[in-house]
Amino acid sequence: MDSNSLNEKFAIPDFVSIADVAPNYPIVQISNSHASASIAVHGAQVLSFQPNGEEDLLWVSKTAVYAEGKSVRGGIPICWPWFGTHPDTAMPSHGFARNCFWQLTSVKQDHSGSTEVMLCLEDDIASRSLWPHAFELQLRVSVGKALSLELTMVNRSEEVVDLTAALHSYFDVGDIAGTAVRGLDGVEYIDALQSNRRLTQAGDVRFDAELDRIYQQTAGDEFIDDALRGRSIRLQKQGSDSTVVWNPWIAKSSRMDDFEDGGYRRMVCVETGNMGEDVVRLQADAAHTLGVTISAEKA
Ligand code: TA6
């Protein structure tokens, strides 16, 4: 459905409008009494969340590409039905859900002034060529004082399926040198940069080089402490026992055309999901919900 038709069907005057940010690339733009936000229909990808009086909590590369088939570099891409690289290198990394258009199904303004947007994705010939199972994905986004995402995945096939997934959130920070991720002290992690060695986190996670870690058996709140901004971003998880922390640093980010020069200094990924040994096994017709609530506090 094109932006004009989506706008006719779902716009809420003064609160929600839908327009193309690039040819045939509709974005849901939200502005309410608590915050403003934007969500791409492609990949059901949240691209911005700015509580009133705050700077955007999410980072998007200035050289990001807005086109079908690839997620925008930034915001909150949805990695599903697998996280990371696939054993068959011909398959897309982080699954296919982030690389295709979803259906916008509902936009509501509630009595508290928050805005709720629902999008869904079901299997089709293209998805079954990559992953031979019937499924239904539903993303519920709530934009209020906090940003809340709930990704519900339903196994519509008759087989048992094993899934990994992530809400691959890119957060905007004043400077990575003054940024720490708190809440993972003592948690075991898999270090992707040390041949998947298992190590244990000591204190806060700080950054002075490329970092790519899957923290396991961790369901508690996490905080991104941004000294330069004097703010802390709080992440409250739902249905997630693992967290990825990633910064590509200089060399890796320079190899990505859609990653702006020097962008690594202004972002950190803290990804809420089920990855590594945290696999979701769904029986036929069973469902799982993965969620995160994101809010800003004074540091
Ligand atoms: O979440 C960390 C990670 O798996 C990194 O290894 C890096 O590949 C990143 O995801 C981004 O992946 P993408 O396919 O979006 O370039």
mmCIF file of C-alpha atoms and ligand atoms in Angstrom:
data_model
loop_
_atom_site.group_PDB
_atom_site.id
_atom_site.type_symbol
_atom_site.label_atom_id
_atom_site.label_comp_id
_atom_site.label_asym_id
_atom_site.label_seq_id
_atom_site.Cartn_x
_atom_site.Cartn_y
_atom_site.Cartn_z
ATOM 1 C CA MET A 1 0.000 0.000 0.000
ATOM 2 C CA ASP A 2 1.423 3.408 -0.915
ATOM 3 C CA SER A 3 1.868 6.236 1.556
ATOM 4 C CA ASN A 4 -1.203 8.147 0.408
ATOM 5 C CA SER A 5 -3.465 5.128 0.936
ATOM 6 C CA LEU A 6 -1.790 4.360 4.285
ATOM 7 C CA ASN A 7 -2.245 7.958 5.322
ATOM 8 C CA GLU A 8 -5.949 7.910 4.407
ATOM 9 C CA LYS A 9 -6.461 4.710 6.371
ATOM 10 C CA PHE A 10 -4.274 5.244 9.454
ATOM 11 C CA ALA A 11 -3.404 8.942 9.945
ATOM 12 C CA ILE A 12 -4.629 10.627 13.152
ATOM 13 C CA PRO A 13 -4.670 14.407 12.673
ATOM 14 C CA ASP A 14 -2.185 16.218 14.955
ATOM 15 C CA PHE A 15 -0.620 12.901 16.080
ATOM 16 C CA VAL A 16 0.175 10.456 13.276
ATOM 17 C CA SER A 17 0.933 10.846 9.567
ATOM 18 C CA ILE A 18 2.501 8.560 6.977
ATOM 19 C CA ALA A 19 4.790 9.788 4.199
ATOM 20 C CA ASP A 20 7.612 8.485 1.997
ATOM 21 C CA VAL A 21 11.130 9.240 3.258
ATOM 22 C CA ALA A 22 12.423 7.839 -0.055
ATOM 23 C CA PRO A 23 10.515 6.600 -3.148
ATOM 24 C CA ASN A 24 7.990 3.918 -2.074
ATOM 25 C CA TYR A 25 9.414 3.868 1.462
ATOM 26 C CA PRO A 26 6.656 4.904 3.881
ATOM 27 C CA ILE A 27 7.461 6.065 7.392
ATOM 28 C CA VAL A 28 4.925 6.414 10.211
ATOM 29 C CA GLN A 29 5.614 9.772 11.877
ATOM 30 C CA ILE A 30 4.319 10.142 15.463
ATOM 31 C CA SER A 31 4.207 13.266 17.602
ATOM 32 C CA ASN A 32 2.257 13.281 20.881
ATOM 33 C CA SER A 33 2.355 15.003 24.278
ATOM 34 C CA HIS A 34 5.163 12.725 25.464
ATOM 35 C CA ALA A 35 7.510 12.211 22.498
ATOM 36 C CA SER A 36 8.030 11.998 18.773
ATOM 37 C CA ALA A 37 9.028 8.845 16.903
ATOM 38 C CA SER A 38 9.218 7.329 13.454
ATOM 39 C CA ILE A 39 8.720 3.782 12.230
ATOM 40 C CA ALA A 40 9.516 2.441 8.755
ATOM 41 C CA VAL A 41 6.912 0.041 7.367
ATOM 42 C CA HIS A 42 9.867 -1.744 5.761
ATOM 43 C CA GLY A 43 11.191 -4.154 8.355
ATOM 44 C CA ALA A 44 8.822 -2.625 10.970
ATOM 45 C CA GLN A 45 11.944 -0.688 11.929
ATOM 46 C CA VAL A 46 11.719 2.004 14.590
ATOM 47 C CA LEU A 47 14.063 4.775 13.416
ATOM 48 C CA SER A 48 13.718 7.447 16.069
ATOM 49 C CA PHE A 49 12.407 8.049 19.569
ATOM 50 C CA GLN A 50 12.723 11.532 21.052
ATOM 51 C CA PRO A 51 10.994 12.190 24.389
ATOM 52 C CA ASN A 52 9.923 15.840 24.586
ATOM 53 C CA GLY A 53 12.867 17.931 25.846
ATOM 54 C CA GLU A 54 15.384 15.137 25.091
ATOM 55 C CA GLU A 55 17.684 14.442 22.145
ATOM 56 C CA ASP A 56 16.851 11.341 20.098
ATOM 57 C CA LEU A 57 17.686 8.167 22.009
ATOM 58 C CA LEU A 58 18.296 6.223 18.783
ATOM 59 C CA TRP A 59 21.134 6.603 16.302
ATOM 60 C CA VAL A 60 20.774 6.372 12.524
ATOM 61 C CA SER A 61 23.733 6.725 10.175
ATOM 62 C CA LYS A 62 23.699 9.837 7.968
ATOM 63 C CA THR A 63 24.675 7.547 5.076
ATOM 64 C CA ALA A 64 21.899 5.029 5.733
ATOM 65 C CA VAL A 65 20.069 3.606 2.705
ATOM 66 C CA TYR A 66 16.250 3.583 2.606
ATOM 67 C CA ALA A 67 15.321 0.879 0.079
ATOM 68 C CA GLU A 68 13.660 -2.513 -0.054
ATOM 69 C CA GLY A 69 15.819 -5.519 0.737
ATOM 70 C CA LYS A 70 18.159 -4.106 3.390
ATOM 71 C CA SER A 71 17.602 -2.653 6.865
ATOM 72 C CA VAL A 72 18.417 0.981 7.612
ATOM 73 C CA ARG A 73 21.761 1.333 9.447
ATOM 74 C CA GLY A 74 20.456 2.368 12.840
ATOM 75 C CA GLY A 75 17.222 2.523 14.782
ATOM 76 C CA ILE A 76 15.939 -0.898 15.855
ATOM 77 C CA PRO A 77 16.231 -3.552 13.100
ATOM 78 C CA ILE A 78 14.390 -6.819 13.831
ATOM 79 C CA CYS A 79 16.659 -9.847 13.519
ATOM 80 C CA TRP A 80 14.457 -12.928 12.929
ATOM 81 C CA PRO A 81 14.175 -15.989 12.593
ATOM 82 C CA TRP A 82 17.917 -16.222 13.277
ATOM 83 C CA PHE A 83 20.446 -13.880 14.881
ATOM 84 C CA GLY A 84 23.862 -13.379 13.293
ATOM 85 C CA THR A 85 25.338 -15.221 10.335
ATOM 86 C CA HIS A 86 23.608 -18.366 8.997
ATOM 87 C CA PRO A 87 25.580 -21.611 8.519
ATOM 88 C CA ASP A 88 24.725 -21.286 4.813
ATOM 89 C CA THR A 89 26.620 -18.115 3.888
ATOM 90 C CA ALA A 90 24.210 -17.558 0.986
ATOM 91 C CA MET A 91 21.517 -16.742 3.532
ATOM 92 C CA PRO A 92 21.084 -13.175 4.855
ATOM 93 C CA SER A 93 22.695 -12.419 8.210
ATOM 94 C CA HIS A 94 20.191 -11.702 10.979
ATOM 95 C CA GLY A 95 17.368 -13.425 9.094
ATOM 96 C CA PHE A 96 14.945 -11.875 6.593
ATOM 97 C CA ALA A 97 12.279 -10.032 8.651
ATOM 98 C CA ARG A 98 14.267 -6.768 8.542
ATOM 99 C CA ASN A 99 14.677 -6.898 4.758
ATOM 100 C CA CYS A 100 11.049 -6.780 3.598
ATOM 101 C CA PHE A 101 7.873 -4.687 3.845
ATOM 102 C CA TRP A 102 5.499 -5.525 6.701
ATOM 103 C CA GLN A 103 1.786 -4.705 6.883
ATOM 104 C CA LEU A 104 0.704 -1.705 8.942
ATOM 105 C CA THR A 105 -2.392 -3.012 10.746
ATOM 106 C CA SER A 106 -3.373 -0.519 13.458
ATOM 107 C CA VAL A 107 -2.646 3.009 14.760
ATOM 108 C CA LYS A 108 -4.289 4.199 17.993
ATOM 109 C CA GLN A 109 -4.051 7.166 20.338
ATOM 110 C CA ASP A 110 -4.811 6.161 23.941
ATOM 111 C CA HIS A 111 -6.275 8.133 26.852
ATOM 112 C CA SER A 112 -2.821 8.654 28.429
ATOM 113 C CA GLY A 113 -1.584 10.413 25.283
ATOM 114 C CA SER A 114 0.538 7.471 24.096
ATOM 115 C CA THR A 115 0.402 6.239 20.511
ATOM 116 C CA GLU A 116 0.257 2.537 19.652
ATOM 117 C CA VAL A 117 1.268 1.201 16.215
ATOM 118 C CA MET A 118 0.917 -2.446 15.162
ATOM 119 C CA LEU A 119 2.613 -4.103 12.177
ATOM 120 C CA CYS A 120 2.593 -7.728 11.075
ATOM 121 C CA LEU A 121 4.470 -10.088 8.775
ATOM 122 C CA GLU A 122 3.423 -13.548 7.607
ATOM 123 C CA ASP A 123 5.188 -16.197 5.601
ATOM 124 C CA ASP A 124 5.071 -16.021 1.804
ATOM 125 C CA ILE A 125 6.811 -17.701 -1.123
ATOM 126 C CA ALA A 126 9.924 -15.537 -0.625
ATOM 127 C CA SER A 127 10.219 -16.291 3.095
ATOM 128 C CA ARG A 128 9.532 -20.001 2.614
ATOM 129 C CA SER A 129 12.392 -20.140 0.122
ATOM 130 C CA LEU A 130 14.676 -19.038 2.958
ATOM 131 C CA TRP A 131 12.927 -20.690 5.922
ATOM 132 C CA PRO A 132 10.348 -23.422 5.166
ATOM 133 C CA HIS A 133 7.861 -22.672 7.934
ATOM 134 C CA ALA A 134 4.543 -20.846 8.253
ATOM 135 C CA PHE A 135 4.693 -18.055 10.829
ATOM 136 C CA GLU A 136 3.092 -14.831 12.009
ATOM 137 C CA LEU A 137 5.054 -11.929 13.441
ATOM 138 C CA GLN A 138 3.389 -8.995 15.152
ATOM 139 C CA LEU A 139 5.217 -5.914 16.388
ATOM 140 C CA ARG A 140 3.453 -3.620 18.848
ATOM 141 C CA VAL A 141 5.143 -0.236 19.329
ATOM 142 C CA SER A 142 4.009 2.114 22.083
ATOM 143 C CA VAL A 143 5.297 5.713 22.012
ATOM 144 C CA GLY A 144 4.874 7.548 25.309
ATOM 145 C CA LYS A 145 7.246 8.759 28.013
ATOM 146 C CA ALA A 146 9.016 5.484 27.173
ATOM 147 C CA LEU A 147 9.293 3.526 23.935
ATOM 148 C CA SER A 148 7.992 -0.006 24.179
ATOM 149 C CA LEU A 149 8.385 -2.754 21.568
ATOM 150 C CA GLU A 150 6.765 -6.196 21.802
ATOM 151 C CA LEU A 151 7.581 -8.693 19.054
ATOM 152 C CA THR A 152 5.240 -11.693 19.164
ATOM 153 C CA MET A 153 6.269 -14.646 17.025
ATOM 154 C CA VAL A 154 3.755 -17.440 16.322
ATOM 155 C CA ASN A 155 4.682 -20.823 14.875
ATOM 156 C CA ARG A 156 1.939 -21.437 12.316
ATOM 157 C CA SER A 157 3.638 -24.611 11.010
ATOM 158 C CA GLU A 158 3.114 -28.168 12.219
ATOM 159 C CA GLU A 159 6.805 -28.580 13.012
ATOM 160 C CA VAL A 160 8.715 -27.589 16.140
ATOM 161 C CA VAL A 161 10.950 -24.618 15.293
ATOM 162 C CA ASP A 162 14.057 -23.255 17.032
ATOM 163 C CA LEU A 163 14.471 -19.490 16.777
ATOM 164 C CA THR A 164 16.974 -16.836 17.720
ATOM 165 C CA ALA A 165 16.037 -13.168 17.450
ATOM 166 C CA ALA A 166 16.981 -9.628 18.461
ATOM 167 C CA LEU A 167 15.684 -6.113 18.677
ATOM 168 C CA HIS A 168 19.018 -4.793 17.382
ATOM 169 C CA SER A 169 18.889 -1.321 18.924
ATOM 170 C CA TYR A 170 21.370 1.411 17.959
ATOM 171 C CA PHE A 171 21.547 4.085 20.684
ATOM 172 C CA ASP A 172 22.818 7.641 20.242
ATOM 173 C CA VAL A 173 25.562 8.684 22.708
ATOM 174 C CA GLY A 174 27.492 11.919 23.166
ATOM 175 C CA ASP A 175 30.856 10.140 22.809
ATOM 176 C CA ILE A 176 31.626 6.418 23.031
ATOM 177 C CA ALA A 177 34.723 7.240 25.143
ATOM 178 C CA GLY A 178 32.461 8.524 27.921
ATOM 179 C CA THR A 179 29.859 5.778 27.584
ATOM 180 C CA ALA A 180 29.381 2.735 29.809
ATOM 181 C CA VAL A 181 26.848 -0.111 29.695
ATOM 182 C CA ARG A 182 25.806 -0.998 33.250
ATOM 183 C CA GLY A 183 23.886 -4.031 34.498
ATOM 184 C CA LEU A 184 26.025 -6.849 33.118
ATOM 185 C CA ASP A 185 28.592 -7.124 35.926
ATOM 186 C CA GLY A 186 29.403 -10.795 36.620
ATOM 187 C CA VAL A 187 27.500 -12.018 33.525
ATOM 188 C CA GLU A 188 29.166 -14.614 31.292
ATOM 189 C CA TYR A 189 29.538 -13.625 27.670
ATOM 190 C CA ILE A 190 30.635 -15.091 24.341
ATOM 191 C CA ASP A 191 33.304 -12.887 22.767
ATOM 192 C CA ALA A 192 32.789 -12.872 18.992
ATOM 193 C CA LEU A 193 36.193 -11.230 18.570
ATOM 194 C CA GLN A 194 38.049 -13.932 20.498
ATOM 195 C CA SER A 195 36.810 -17.021 18.584
ATOM 196 C CA ASN A 196 33.656 -17.131 20.745
ATOM 197 C CA ARG A 197 35.641 -17.591 23.983
ATOM 198 C CA ARG A 198 33.534 -17.490 27.147
ATOM 199 C CA LEU A 199 34.487 -14.769 29.617
ATOM 200 C CA THR A 200 32.843 -13.000 32.553
ATOM 201 C CA GLN A 201 32.065 -9.296 32.642
ATOM 202 C CA ALA A 202 33.830 -7.301 35.362
ATOM 203 C CA GLY A 203 32.055 -4.047 36.144
ATOM 204 C CA ASP A 204 30.542 -1.812 33.468
ATOM 205 C CA VAL A 205 31.216 -2.397 29.755
ATOM 206 C CA ARG A 206 33.462 0.359 28.390
ATOM 207 C CA PHE A 207 34.785 0.977 24.876
ATOM 208 C CA ASP A 208 38.258 1.630 23.470
ATOM 209 C CA ALA A 209 38.194 -0.755 20.479
ATOM 210 C CA GLU A 210 35.768 -2.936 18.483
ATOM 211 C CA LEU A 211 33.557 -4.881 20.860
ATOM 212 C CA ASP A 212 31.069 -7.655 19.988
ATOM 213 C CA ARG A 213 29.743 -9.795 22.865
ATOM 214 C CA ILE A 214 26.707 -12.006 23.512
ATOM 215 C CA TYR A 215 25.853 -11.867 27.234
ATOM 216 C CA GLN A 216 24.005 -14.997 28.334
ATOM 217 C CA GLN A 217 21.466 -15.720 31.087
ATOM 218 C CA THR A 218 20.759 -12.097 31.744
ATOM 219 C CA ALA A 219 17.205 -10.783 32.000
ATOM 220 C CA GLY A 220 17.708 -7.742 34.234
ATOM 221 C CA ASP A 221 17.578 -4.031 33.407
ATOM 222 C CA GLU A 222 20.504 -2.514 31.553
ATOM 223 C CA PHE A 223 21.630 1.120 31.471
ATOM 224 C CA ILE A 224 23.610 3.088 28.886
ATOM 225 C CA ASP A 225 25.352 5.799 30.922
ATOM 226 C CA ASP A 226 26.225 8.744 28.700
ATOM 227 C CA ALA A 227 28.547 11.052 30.654
ATOM 228 C CA LEU A 228 28.722 13.748 27.975
ATOM 229 C CA ARG A 229 24.936 14.035 27.750
ATOM 230 C CA GLY A 230 24.401 13.542 31.484
ATOM 231 C CA ARG A 231 21.743 10.954 30.694
ATOM 232 C CA SER A 232 21.175 7.275 31.224
ATOM 233 C CA ILE A 233 19.069 5.156 28.849
ATOM 234 C CA ARG A 234 17.274 2.355 30.709
ATOM 235 C CA LEU A 235 16.353 -0.917 29.001
ATOM 236 C CA GLN A 236 13.736 -3.167 30.614
ATOM 237 C CA LYS A 237 13.557 -6.554 28.886
ATOM 238 C CA GLN A 238 10.716 -9.034 28.339
ATOM 239 C CA GLY A 239 11.145 -12.598 27.104
ATOM 240 C CA SER A 240 14.887 -12.119 26.643
ATOM 241 C CA ASP A 241 17.683 -14.026 28.390
ATOM 242 C CA SER A 242 20.552 -12.620 26.350
ATOM 243 C CA THR A 243 21.936 -9.258 25.306
ATOM 244 C CA VAL A 244 24.446 -8.258 22.641
ATOM 245 C CA VAL A 245 26.724 -5.252 23.119
ATOM 246 C CA TRP A 246 28.427 -4.058 19.929
ATOM 247 C CA ASN A 247 30.525 -1.192 18.664
ATOM 248 C CA PRO A 248 32.305 -1.718 15.319
ATOM 249 C CA TRP A 249 34.967 0.927 16.057
ATOM 250 C CA ILE A 250 37.071 2.409 13.238
ATOM 251 C CA ALA A 251 38.107 -0.362 10.833
ATOM 252 C CA LYS A 252 34.856 -2.358 10.730
ATOM 253 C CA SER A 253 32.627 0.715 10.471
ATOM 254 C CA SER A 254 34.785 2.134 7.650
ATOM 255 C CA ARG A 255 34.093 -1.066 5.659
ATOM 256 C CA MET A 256 30.326 -0.396 5.756
ATOM 257 C CA ASP A 257 29.203 2.107 3.093
ATOM 258 C CA ASP A 258 26.045 2.904 5.068
ATOM 259 C CA PHE A 259 27.985 3.655 8.260
ATOM 260 C CA GLU A 260 28.935 7.353 8.300
ATOM 261 C CA ASP A 261 32.585 8.250 8.862
ATOM 262 C CA GLY A 262 33.274 8.599 12.579
ATOM 263 C CA GLY A 263 29.767 7.365 13.411
ATOM 264 C CA TYR A 264 31.175 4.713 15.742
ATOM 265 C CA ARG A 265 31.916 7.481 18.281
ATOM 266 C CA ARG A 266 28.242 8.431 18.510
ATOM 267 C CA MET A 267 26.569 5.044 18.865
ATOM 268 C CA VAL A 268 26.424 1.832 20.813
ATOM 269 C CA CYS A 269 24.270 -1.230 20.141
ATOM 270 C CA VAL A 270 22.673 -2.886 23.152
ATOM 271 C CA GLU A 271 20.487 -5.577 21.641
ATOM 272 C CA THR A 272 17.624 -7.301 23.421
ATOM 273 C CA GLY A 273 16.995 -10.823 22.279
ATOM 274 C CA ASN A 274 17.378 -14.569 22.346
ATOM 275 C CA MET A 275 20.803 -15.430 20.955
ATOM 276 C CA GLY A 276 23.731 -17.779 21.497
ATOM 277 C CA GLU A 277 22.507 -20.562 23.771
ATOM 278 C CA ASP A 278 19.279 -18.664 24.474
ATOM 279 C CA VAL A 279 17.209 -20.407 21.778
ATOM 280 C CA VAL A 280 13.409 -20.175 21.634
ATOM 281 C CA ARG A 281 11.826 -23.552 20.828
ATOM 282 C CA LEU A 282 8.227 -23.185 19.610
ATOM 283 C CA GLN A 283 5.832 -26.109 19.304
ATOM 284 C CA ALA A 284 3.161 -25.940 16.566
ATOM 285 C CA ASP A 285 0.858 -22.952 17.173
ATOM 286 C CA ALA A 286 2.937 -21.803 20.161
ATOM 287 C CA ALA A 287 4.006 -18.159 20.560
ATOM 288 C CA HIS A 288 6.802 -16.177 22.211
ATOM 289 C CA THR A 289 6.981 -12.450 22.913
ATOM 290 C CA LEU A 290 10.295 -10.594 22.968
ATOM 291 C CA GLY A 291 10.128 -7.036 24.228
ATOM 292 C CA VAL A 292 12.016 -4.019 25.488
ATOM 293 C CA THR A 293 10.984 -0.751 27.122
ATOM 294 C CA ILE A 294 13.403 2.124 26.526
ATOM 295 C CA SER A 295 13.433 5.302 28.616
ATOM 296 C CA ALA A 296 15.795 8.175 29.430
ATOM 297 C CA GLU A 297 16.780 9.267 32.933
ATOM 298 C CA LYS A 298 19.117 11.950 34.237
ATOM 299 C CA ALA A 299 22.504 10.237 34.827
HETATM 300 O O1 TA6 B 1 24.962 -7.393 16.773
HETATM 301 C C1 TA6 B 1 26.289 -7.472 16.440
HETATM 302 C C2 TA6 B 1 26.421 -7.967 15.019
HETATM 303 O O2 TA6 B 1 26.116 -9.335 14.935
HETATM 304 C C3 TA6 B 1 27.832 -7.644 14.583
HETATM 305 O O3 TA6 B 1 28.627 -8.806 14.500
HETATM 306 C C4 TA6 B 1 27.622 -6.930 13.245
HETATM 307 O O4 TA6 B 1 27.611 -7.866 12.194
HETATM 308 C C5 TA6 B 1 26.279 -6.272 13.481
HETATM 309 O O5 TA6 B 1 25.525 -7.271 14.126
HETATM 310 C C6 TA6 B 1 25.607 -5.648 12.282
HETATM 311 O O6 TA6 B 1 25.226 -6.614 11.376
HETATM 312 P P1 TA6 B 1 24.591 -6.099 9.970
HETATM 313 O O7 TA6 B 1 24.229 -7.362 9.231
HETATM 314 O O8 TA6 B 1 23.397 -5.267 10.301
HETATM 315 O O9 TA6 B 1 25.666 -5.270 9.320
#
